[in-house]
CSV table of C-alpha atoms and ligand atoms in Angstrom, one decimal:
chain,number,residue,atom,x,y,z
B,1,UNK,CA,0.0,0.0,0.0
B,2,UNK,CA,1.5,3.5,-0.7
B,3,UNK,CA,1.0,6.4,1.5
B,4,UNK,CA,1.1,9.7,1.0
B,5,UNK,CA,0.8,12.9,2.9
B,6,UNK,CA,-0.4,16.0,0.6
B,7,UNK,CA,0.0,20.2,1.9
B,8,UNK,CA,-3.2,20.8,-0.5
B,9,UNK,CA,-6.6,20.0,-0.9
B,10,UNK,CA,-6.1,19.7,-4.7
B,11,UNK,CA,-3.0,17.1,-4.2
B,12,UNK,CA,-5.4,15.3,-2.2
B,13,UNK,CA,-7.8,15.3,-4.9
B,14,UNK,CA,-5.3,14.0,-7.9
B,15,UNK,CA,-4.3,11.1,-5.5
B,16,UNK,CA,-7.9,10.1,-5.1
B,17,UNK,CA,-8.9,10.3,-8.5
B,18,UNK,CA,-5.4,8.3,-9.6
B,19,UNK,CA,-6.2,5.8,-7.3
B,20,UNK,CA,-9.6,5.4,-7.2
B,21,UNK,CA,-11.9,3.4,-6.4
B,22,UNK,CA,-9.2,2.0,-3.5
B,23,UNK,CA,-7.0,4.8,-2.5
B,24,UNK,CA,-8.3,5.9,1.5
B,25,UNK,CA,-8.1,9.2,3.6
B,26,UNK,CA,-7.2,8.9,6.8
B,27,UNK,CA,-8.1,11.2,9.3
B,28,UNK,CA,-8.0,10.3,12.3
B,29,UNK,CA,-7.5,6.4,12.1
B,30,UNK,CA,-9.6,5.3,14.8
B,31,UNK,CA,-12.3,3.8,12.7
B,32,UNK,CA,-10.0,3.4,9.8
B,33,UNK,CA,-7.1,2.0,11.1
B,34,UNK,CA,-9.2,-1.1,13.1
B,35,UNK,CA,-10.3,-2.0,9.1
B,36,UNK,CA,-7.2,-1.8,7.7
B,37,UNK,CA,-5.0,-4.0,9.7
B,38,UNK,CA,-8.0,-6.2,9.4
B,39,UNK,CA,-8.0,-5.9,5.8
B,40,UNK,CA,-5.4,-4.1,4.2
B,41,UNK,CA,-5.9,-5.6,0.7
B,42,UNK,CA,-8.7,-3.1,0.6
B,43,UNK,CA,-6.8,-0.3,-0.1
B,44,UNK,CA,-3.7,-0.1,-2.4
B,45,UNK,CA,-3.1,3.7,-1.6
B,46,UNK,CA,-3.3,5.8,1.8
B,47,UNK,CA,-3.7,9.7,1.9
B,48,UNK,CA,-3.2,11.1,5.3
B,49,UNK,CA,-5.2,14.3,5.1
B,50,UNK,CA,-3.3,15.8,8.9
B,51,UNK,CA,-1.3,18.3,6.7
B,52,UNK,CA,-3.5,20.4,4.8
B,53,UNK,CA,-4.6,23.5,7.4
B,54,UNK,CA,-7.9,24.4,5.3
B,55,UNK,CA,-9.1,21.2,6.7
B,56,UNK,CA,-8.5,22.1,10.1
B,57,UNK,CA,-10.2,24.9,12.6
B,58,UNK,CA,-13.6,26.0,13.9
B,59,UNK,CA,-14.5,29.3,11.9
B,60,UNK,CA,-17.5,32.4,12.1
B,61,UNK,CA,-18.3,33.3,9.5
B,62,UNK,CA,-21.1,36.0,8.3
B,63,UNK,CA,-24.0,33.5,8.9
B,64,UNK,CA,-22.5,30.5,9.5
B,65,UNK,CA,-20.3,28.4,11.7
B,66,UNK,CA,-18.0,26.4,9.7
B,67,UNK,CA,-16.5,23.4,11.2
B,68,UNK,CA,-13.4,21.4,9.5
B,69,UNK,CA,-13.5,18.2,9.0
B,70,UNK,CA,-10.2,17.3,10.7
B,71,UNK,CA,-11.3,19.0,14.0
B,72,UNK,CA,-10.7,16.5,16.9
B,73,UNK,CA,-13.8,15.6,19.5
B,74,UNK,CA,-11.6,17.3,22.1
B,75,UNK,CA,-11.7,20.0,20.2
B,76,UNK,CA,-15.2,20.5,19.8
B,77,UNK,CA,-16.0,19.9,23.3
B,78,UNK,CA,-13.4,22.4,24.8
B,79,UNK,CA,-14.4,25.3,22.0
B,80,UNK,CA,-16.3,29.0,23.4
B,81,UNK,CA,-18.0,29.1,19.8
B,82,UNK,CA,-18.7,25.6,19.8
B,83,UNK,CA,-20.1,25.5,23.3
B,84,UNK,CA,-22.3,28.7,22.7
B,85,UNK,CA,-23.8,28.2,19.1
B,86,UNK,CA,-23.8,24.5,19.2
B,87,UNK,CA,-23.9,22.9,22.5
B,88,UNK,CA,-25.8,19.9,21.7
B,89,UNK,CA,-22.3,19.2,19.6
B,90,UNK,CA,-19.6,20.3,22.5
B,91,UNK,CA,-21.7,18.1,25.3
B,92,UNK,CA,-21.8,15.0,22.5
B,93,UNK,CA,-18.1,15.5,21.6
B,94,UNK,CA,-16.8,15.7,25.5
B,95,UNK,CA,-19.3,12.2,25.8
B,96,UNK,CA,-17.9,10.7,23.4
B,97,UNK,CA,-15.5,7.0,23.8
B,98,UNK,CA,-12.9,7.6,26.3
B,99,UNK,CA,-10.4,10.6,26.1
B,100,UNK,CA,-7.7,9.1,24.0
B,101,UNK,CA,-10.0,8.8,21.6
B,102,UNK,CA,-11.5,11.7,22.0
B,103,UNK,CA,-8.0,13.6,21.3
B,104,UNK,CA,-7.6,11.6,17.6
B,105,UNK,CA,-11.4,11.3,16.4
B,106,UNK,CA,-12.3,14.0,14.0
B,107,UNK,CA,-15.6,15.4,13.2
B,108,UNK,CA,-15.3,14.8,9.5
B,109,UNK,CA,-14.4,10.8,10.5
B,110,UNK,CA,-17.9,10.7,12.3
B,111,UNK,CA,-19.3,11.6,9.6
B,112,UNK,CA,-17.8,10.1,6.6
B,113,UNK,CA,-18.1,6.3,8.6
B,114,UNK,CA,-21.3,7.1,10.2
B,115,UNK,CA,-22.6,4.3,12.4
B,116,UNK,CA,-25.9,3.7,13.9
B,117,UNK,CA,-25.2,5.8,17.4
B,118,UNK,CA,-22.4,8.4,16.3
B,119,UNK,CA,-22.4,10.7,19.0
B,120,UNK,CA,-21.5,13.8,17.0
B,121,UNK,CA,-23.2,13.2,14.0
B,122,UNK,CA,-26.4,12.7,16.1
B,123,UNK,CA,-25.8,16.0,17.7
B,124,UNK,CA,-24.9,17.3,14.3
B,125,UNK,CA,-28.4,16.5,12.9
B,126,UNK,CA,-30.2,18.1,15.7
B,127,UNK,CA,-27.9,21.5,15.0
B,128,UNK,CA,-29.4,21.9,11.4
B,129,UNK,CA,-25.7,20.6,9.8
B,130,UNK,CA,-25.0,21.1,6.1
B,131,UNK,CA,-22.1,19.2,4.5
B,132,UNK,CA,-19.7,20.5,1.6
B,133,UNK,CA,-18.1,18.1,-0.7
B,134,UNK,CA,-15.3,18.2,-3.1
B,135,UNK,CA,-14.7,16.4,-6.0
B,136,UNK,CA,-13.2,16.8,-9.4
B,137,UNK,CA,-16.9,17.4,-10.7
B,138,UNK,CA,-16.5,20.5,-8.3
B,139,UNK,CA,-17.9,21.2,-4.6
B,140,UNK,CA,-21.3,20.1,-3.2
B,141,UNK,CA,-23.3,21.0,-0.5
B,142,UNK,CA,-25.9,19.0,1.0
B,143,UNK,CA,-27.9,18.8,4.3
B,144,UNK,CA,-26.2,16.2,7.1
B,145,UNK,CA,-29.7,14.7,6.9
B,146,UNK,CA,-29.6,14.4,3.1
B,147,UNK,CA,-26.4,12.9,3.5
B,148,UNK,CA,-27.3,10.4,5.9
B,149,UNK,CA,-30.2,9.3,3.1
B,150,UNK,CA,-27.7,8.3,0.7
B,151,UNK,CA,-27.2,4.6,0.0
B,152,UNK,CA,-24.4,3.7,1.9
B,153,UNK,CA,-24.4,7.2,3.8
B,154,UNK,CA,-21.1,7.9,3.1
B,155,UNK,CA,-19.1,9.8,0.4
B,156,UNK,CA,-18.6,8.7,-3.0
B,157,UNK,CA,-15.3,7.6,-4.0
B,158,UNK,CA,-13.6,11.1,-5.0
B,159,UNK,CA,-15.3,13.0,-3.0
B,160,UNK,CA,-13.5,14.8,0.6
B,161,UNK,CA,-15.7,16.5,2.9
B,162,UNK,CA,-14.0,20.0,3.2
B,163,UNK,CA,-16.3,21.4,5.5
B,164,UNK,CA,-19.5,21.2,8.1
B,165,UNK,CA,-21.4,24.3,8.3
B,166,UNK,CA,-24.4,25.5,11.2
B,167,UNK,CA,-26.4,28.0,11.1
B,168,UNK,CA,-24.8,30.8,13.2
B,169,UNK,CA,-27.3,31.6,16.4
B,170,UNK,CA,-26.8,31.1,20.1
B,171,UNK,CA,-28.7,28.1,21.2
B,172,UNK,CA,-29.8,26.1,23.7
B,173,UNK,CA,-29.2,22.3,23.4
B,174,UNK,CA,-28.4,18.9,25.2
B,175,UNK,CA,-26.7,15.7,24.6
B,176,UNK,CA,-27.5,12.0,26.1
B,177,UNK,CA,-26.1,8.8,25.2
B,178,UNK,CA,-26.8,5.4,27.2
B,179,UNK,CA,-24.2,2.7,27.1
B,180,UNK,CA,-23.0,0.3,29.7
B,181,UNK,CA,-19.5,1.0,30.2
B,182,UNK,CA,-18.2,4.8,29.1
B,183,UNK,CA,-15.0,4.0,27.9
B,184,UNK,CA,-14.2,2.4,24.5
B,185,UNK,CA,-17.8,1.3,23.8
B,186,UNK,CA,-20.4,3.4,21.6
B,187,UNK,CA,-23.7,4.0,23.1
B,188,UNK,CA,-26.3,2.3,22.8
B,189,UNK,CA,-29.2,4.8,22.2
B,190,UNK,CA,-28.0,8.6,22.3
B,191,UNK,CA,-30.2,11.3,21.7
B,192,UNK,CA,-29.7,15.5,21.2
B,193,UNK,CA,-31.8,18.4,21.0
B,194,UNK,CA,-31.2,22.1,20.3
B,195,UNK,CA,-33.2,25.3,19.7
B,196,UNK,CA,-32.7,29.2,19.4
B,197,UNK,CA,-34.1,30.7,22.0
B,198,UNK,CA,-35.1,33.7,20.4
B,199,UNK,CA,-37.6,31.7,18.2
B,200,UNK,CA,-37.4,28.9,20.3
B,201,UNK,CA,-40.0,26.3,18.8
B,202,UNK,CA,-40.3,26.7,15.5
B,203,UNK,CA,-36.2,26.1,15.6
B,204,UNK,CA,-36.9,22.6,17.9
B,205,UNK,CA,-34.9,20.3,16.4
B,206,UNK,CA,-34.6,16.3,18.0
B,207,UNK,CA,-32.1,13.4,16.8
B,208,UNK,CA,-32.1,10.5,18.2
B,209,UNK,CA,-29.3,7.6,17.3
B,210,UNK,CA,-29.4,3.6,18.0
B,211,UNK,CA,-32.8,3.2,16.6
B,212,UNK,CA,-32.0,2.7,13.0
B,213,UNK,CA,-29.2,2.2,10.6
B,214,UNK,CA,-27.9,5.8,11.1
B,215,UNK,CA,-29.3,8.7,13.6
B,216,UNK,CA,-32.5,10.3,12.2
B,217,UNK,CA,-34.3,13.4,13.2
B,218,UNK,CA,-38.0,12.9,14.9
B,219,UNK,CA,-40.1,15.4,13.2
B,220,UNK,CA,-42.7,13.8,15.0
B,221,UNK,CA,-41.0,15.4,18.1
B,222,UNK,CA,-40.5,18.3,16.9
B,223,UNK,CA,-44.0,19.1,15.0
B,224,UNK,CA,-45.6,18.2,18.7
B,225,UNK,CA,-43.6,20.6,20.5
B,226,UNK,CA,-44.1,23.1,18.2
B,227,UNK,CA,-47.4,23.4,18.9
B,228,UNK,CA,-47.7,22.8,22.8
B,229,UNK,CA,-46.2,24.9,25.5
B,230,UNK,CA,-43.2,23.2,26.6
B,231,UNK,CA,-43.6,21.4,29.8
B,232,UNK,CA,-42.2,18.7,31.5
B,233,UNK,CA,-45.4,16.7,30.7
B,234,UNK,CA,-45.5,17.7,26.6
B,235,UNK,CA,-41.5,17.1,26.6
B,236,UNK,CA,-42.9,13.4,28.4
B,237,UNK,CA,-45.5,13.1,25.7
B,238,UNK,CA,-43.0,14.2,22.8
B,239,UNK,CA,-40.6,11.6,23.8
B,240,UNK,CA,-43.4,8.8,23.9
B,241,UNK,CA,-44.6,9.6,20.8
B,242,UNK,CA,-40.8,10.0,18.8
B,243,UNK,CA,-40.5,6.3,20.6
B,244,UNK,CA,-43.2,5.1,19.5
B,245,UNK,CA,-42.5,5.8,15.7
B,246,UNK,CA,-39.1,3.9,16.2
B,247,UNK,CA,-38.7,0.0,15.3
B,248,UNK,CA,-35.0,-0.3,16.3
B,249,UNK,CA,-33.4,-3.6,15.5
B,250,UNK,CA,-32.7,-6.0,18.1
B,251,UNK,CA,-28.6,-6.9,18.3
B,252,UNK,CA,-26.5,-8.1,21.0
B,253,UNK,CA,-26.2,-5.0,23.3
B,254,UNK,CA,-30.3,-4.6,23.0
B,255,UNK,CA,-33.9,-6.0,22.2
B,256,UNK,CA,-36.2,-3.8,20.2
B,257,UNK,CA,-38.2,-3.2,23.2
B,258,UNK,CA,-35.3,-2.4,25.1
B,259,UNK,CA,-33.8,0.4,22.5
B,260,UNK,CA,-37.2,2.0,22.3
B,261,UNK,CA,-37.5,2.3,26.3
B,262,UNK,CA,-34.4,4.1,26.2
B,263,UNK,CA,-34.8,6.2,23.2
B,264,UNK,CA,-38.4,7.6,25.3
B,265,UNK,CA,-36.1,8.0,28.9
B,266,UNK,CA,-33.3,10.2,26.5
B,267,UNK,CA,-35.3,12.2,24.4
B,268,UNK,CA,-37.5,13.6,27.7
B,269,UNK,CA,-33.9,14.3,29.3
B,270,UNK,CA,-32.8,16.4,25.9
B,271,UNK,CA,-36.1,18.0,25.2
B,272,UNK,CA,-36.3,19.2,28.2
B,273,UNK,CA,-32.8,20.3,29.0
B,274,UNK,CA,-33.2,22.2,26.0
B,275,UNK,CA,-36.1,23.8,26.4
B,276,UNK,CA,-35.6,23.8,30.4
B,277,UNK,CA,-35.0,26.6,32.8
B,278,UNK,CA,-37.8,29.0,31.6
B,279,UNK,CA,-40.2,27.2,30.5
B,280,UNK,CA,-40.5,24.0,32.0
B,281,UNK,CA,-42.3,23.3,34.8
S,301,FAD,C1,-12.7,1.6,20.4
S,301,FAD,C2,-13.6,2.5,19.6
S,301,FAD,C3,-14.5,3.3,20.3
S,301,FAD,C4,-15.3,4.2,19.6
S,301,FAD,N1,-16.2,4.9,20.3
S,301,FAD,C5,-17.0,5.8,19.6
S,301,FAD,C6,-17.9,6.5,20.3
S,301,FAD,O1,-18.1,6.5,21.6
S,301,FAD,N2,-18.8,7.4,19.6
S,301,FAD,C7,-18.7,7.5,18.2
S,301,FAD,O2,-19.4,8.3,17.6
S,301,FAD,N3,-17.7,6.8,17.5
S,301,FAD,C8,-16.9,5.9,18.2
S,301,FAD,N4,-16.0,5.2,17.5
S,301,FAD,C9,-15.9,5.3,16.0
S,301,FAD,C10,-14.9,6.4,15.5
S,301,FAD,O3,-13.9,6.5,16.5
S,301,FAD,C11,-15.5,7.7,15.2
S,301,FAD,O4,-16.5,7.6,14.2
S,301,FAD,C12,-14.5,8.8,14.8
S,301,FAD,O5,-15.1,10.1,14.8
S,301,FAD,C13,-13.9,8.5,13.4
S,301,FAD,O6,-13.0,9.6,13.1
S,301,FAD,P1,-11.6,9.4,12.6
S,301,FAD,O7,-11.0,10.7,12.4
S,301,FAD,O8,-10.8,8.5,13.5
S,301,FAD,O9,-11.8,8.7,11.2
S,301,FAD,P2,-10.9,7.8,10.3
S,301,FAD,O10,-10.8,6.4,11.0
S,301,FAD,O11,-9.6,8.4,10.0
S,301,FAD,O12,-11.8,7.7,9.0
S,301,FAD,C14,-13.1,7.1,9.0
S,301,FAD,C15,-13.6,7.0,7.6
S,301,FAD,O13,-13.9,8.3,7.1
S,301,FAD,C16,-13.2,8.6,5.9
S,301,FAD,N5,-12.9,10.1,6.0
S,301,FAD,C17,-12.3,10.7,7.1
S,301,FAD,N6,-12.2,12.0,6.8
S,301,FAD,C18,-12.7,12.2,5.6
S,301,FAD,C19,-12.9,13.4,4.8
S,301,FAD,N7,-12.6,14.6,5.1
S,301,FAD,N8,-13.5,13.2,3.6
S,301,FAD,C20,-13.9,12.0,3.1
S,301,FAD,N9,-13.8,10.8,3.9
S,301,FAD,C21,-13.2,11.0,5.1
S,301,FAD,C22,-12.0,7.7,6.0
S,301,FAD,O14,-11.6,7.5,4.6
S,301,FAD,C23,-12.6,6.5,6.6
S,301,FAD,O15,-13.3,5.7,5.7
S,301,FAD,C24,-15.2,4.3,18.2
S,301,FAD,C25,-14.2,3.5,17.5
S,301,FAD,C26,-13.4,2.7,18.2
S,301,FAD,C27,-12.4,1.9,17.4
């Protein structure tokens, strides 16, 4: 396997396309590097994206938050902007594995090899996230929860997701995840919520993750609290009903039954964190 380590985006680009449909990036390696050892006839070239800056940083800019796709979970969790425009994100990022793996996870890995529970694409969906590609054919912007439609959700083989952008707005949000042991082990159900306060439920927005192939948003949720005052019974009521709509499958770490209960118990404990302090009662 060869291995390369491009300054630019546009090196990056010409590697891909020449070794396409096998060459990999590598971000931070933590899902990556598990599948390669496994199986490293899989790939015949590797392109360690760590050097090119435009992939790194948090940025504001005139309506937007734009988030790299190399930024670490560490990162995220420890960032002012972050923690005041997208809190739902910060609290996922800080949740997230344990903290060594926090330190080497990027945002843009979450994304790219979204699984069933990932913690900060979850949170991302419940922040309103848009996704920018590039590819030869030029760059492409879609919603995270277009994105996450795709069949496989994930990008195509020339594309590198250069950017994640949010709406720029302070909000309120919160961030749950259930698992049995913190450390190394995804969650099992996880769940986020955020809003902006100054038009607060109109801009509800609920994800929930663990209940299906990849997290989805639960407009059901959402539409419901949108037209109730928010209380600790409607945020009860919300949650049953966003449950109820969910047929997780049954695996090893929980029945169907058993993923539904807890997607109910951590879509209360978002919605009304989020919409908590002065409204709920
Ligand atoms: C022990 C263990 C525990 C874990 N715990 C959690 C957890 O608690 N929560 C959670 O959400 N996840 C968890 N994960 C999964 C994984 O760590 C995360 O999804 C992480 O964010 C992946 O990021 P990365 O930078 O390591 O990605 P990498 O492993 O470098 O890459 C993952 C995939 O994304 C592609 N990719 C990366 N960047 C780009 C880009 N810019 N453009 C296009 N494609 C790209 C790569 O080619 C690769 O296919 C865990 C994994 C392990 C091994």
């Amino acid at each position: 396997m060869e291995y390369f380590e491009p300054n630019f985006l546009g090196e990056a680009l010409v590697l891909l396309e020449r070794f396409a449909p096998t060459a990999r990036l590598l971000a931070g390696g933590t899902r990556l590097g598990p599948v390669l050892r496994a199986h490293p006839e899989t790939a015949c070239a590797l392109v360690n994206l760590k050097r090119i800056v435009d992939l790194k940083g948090v940025t504001v800019q005139s309506s937007h938050l734009r988030i790299a796709p190399l930024v670490t979970a560490a990162e995220l969790a420890h960032n002012a902007t972050i923690q005041s425009h997208a809190p739902a994100l910060a609290a996922a990022a800080g949740s997230m594995g344990a903290r060594q793996l926090q330190g080497l996870a990027t945002v843009g890995g979450n994304v790219c090899a979204v699984d069933a529970s990932s913690d900060l694409s979850t949170a991302l969906l419940a922040c309103d996230a848009s996704l920018e590609f590039l590819s030869p054919a030029g760059t492409v912007v879609m919603t995270l929860e277009h994105y996450l439609s795709r069949q496989p959700p994930q990008p195509e083989p020339c594309e590198i997701l250069i950017g994640i952008v949010l709406p720029l707005r302070p909000a309120r949000g919160a961030y749950a995840r259930f698992t049995i042991r913190q450390a190394f082990e995804r969650a099992i159900v996880c769940a986020a919520c955020s809003r902006d306060p100054s038009d607060p439920q109109r801009s509800l927005r609920v994800a929930v993750g663990g209940v299906g192939p990849v997290p989805v948003r639960v407009r059901v949720a959402e539409e419901f609290l949108s037209e109730s005052i928010p209380t600790a019974e409607t945020c009860r009521q919300a949650a049953q009903l966003a449950a109820a709509g969910c047929v997780p499958p049954a695996d090893g770490r929980g029945s169907t039954e058993y993923r539904r209960h807890l997607a109910a118990v951590l879509i209360e404990r978002v919605v009304a964190e989020a919409v908590g302090g002065e409204h709920c009662a």
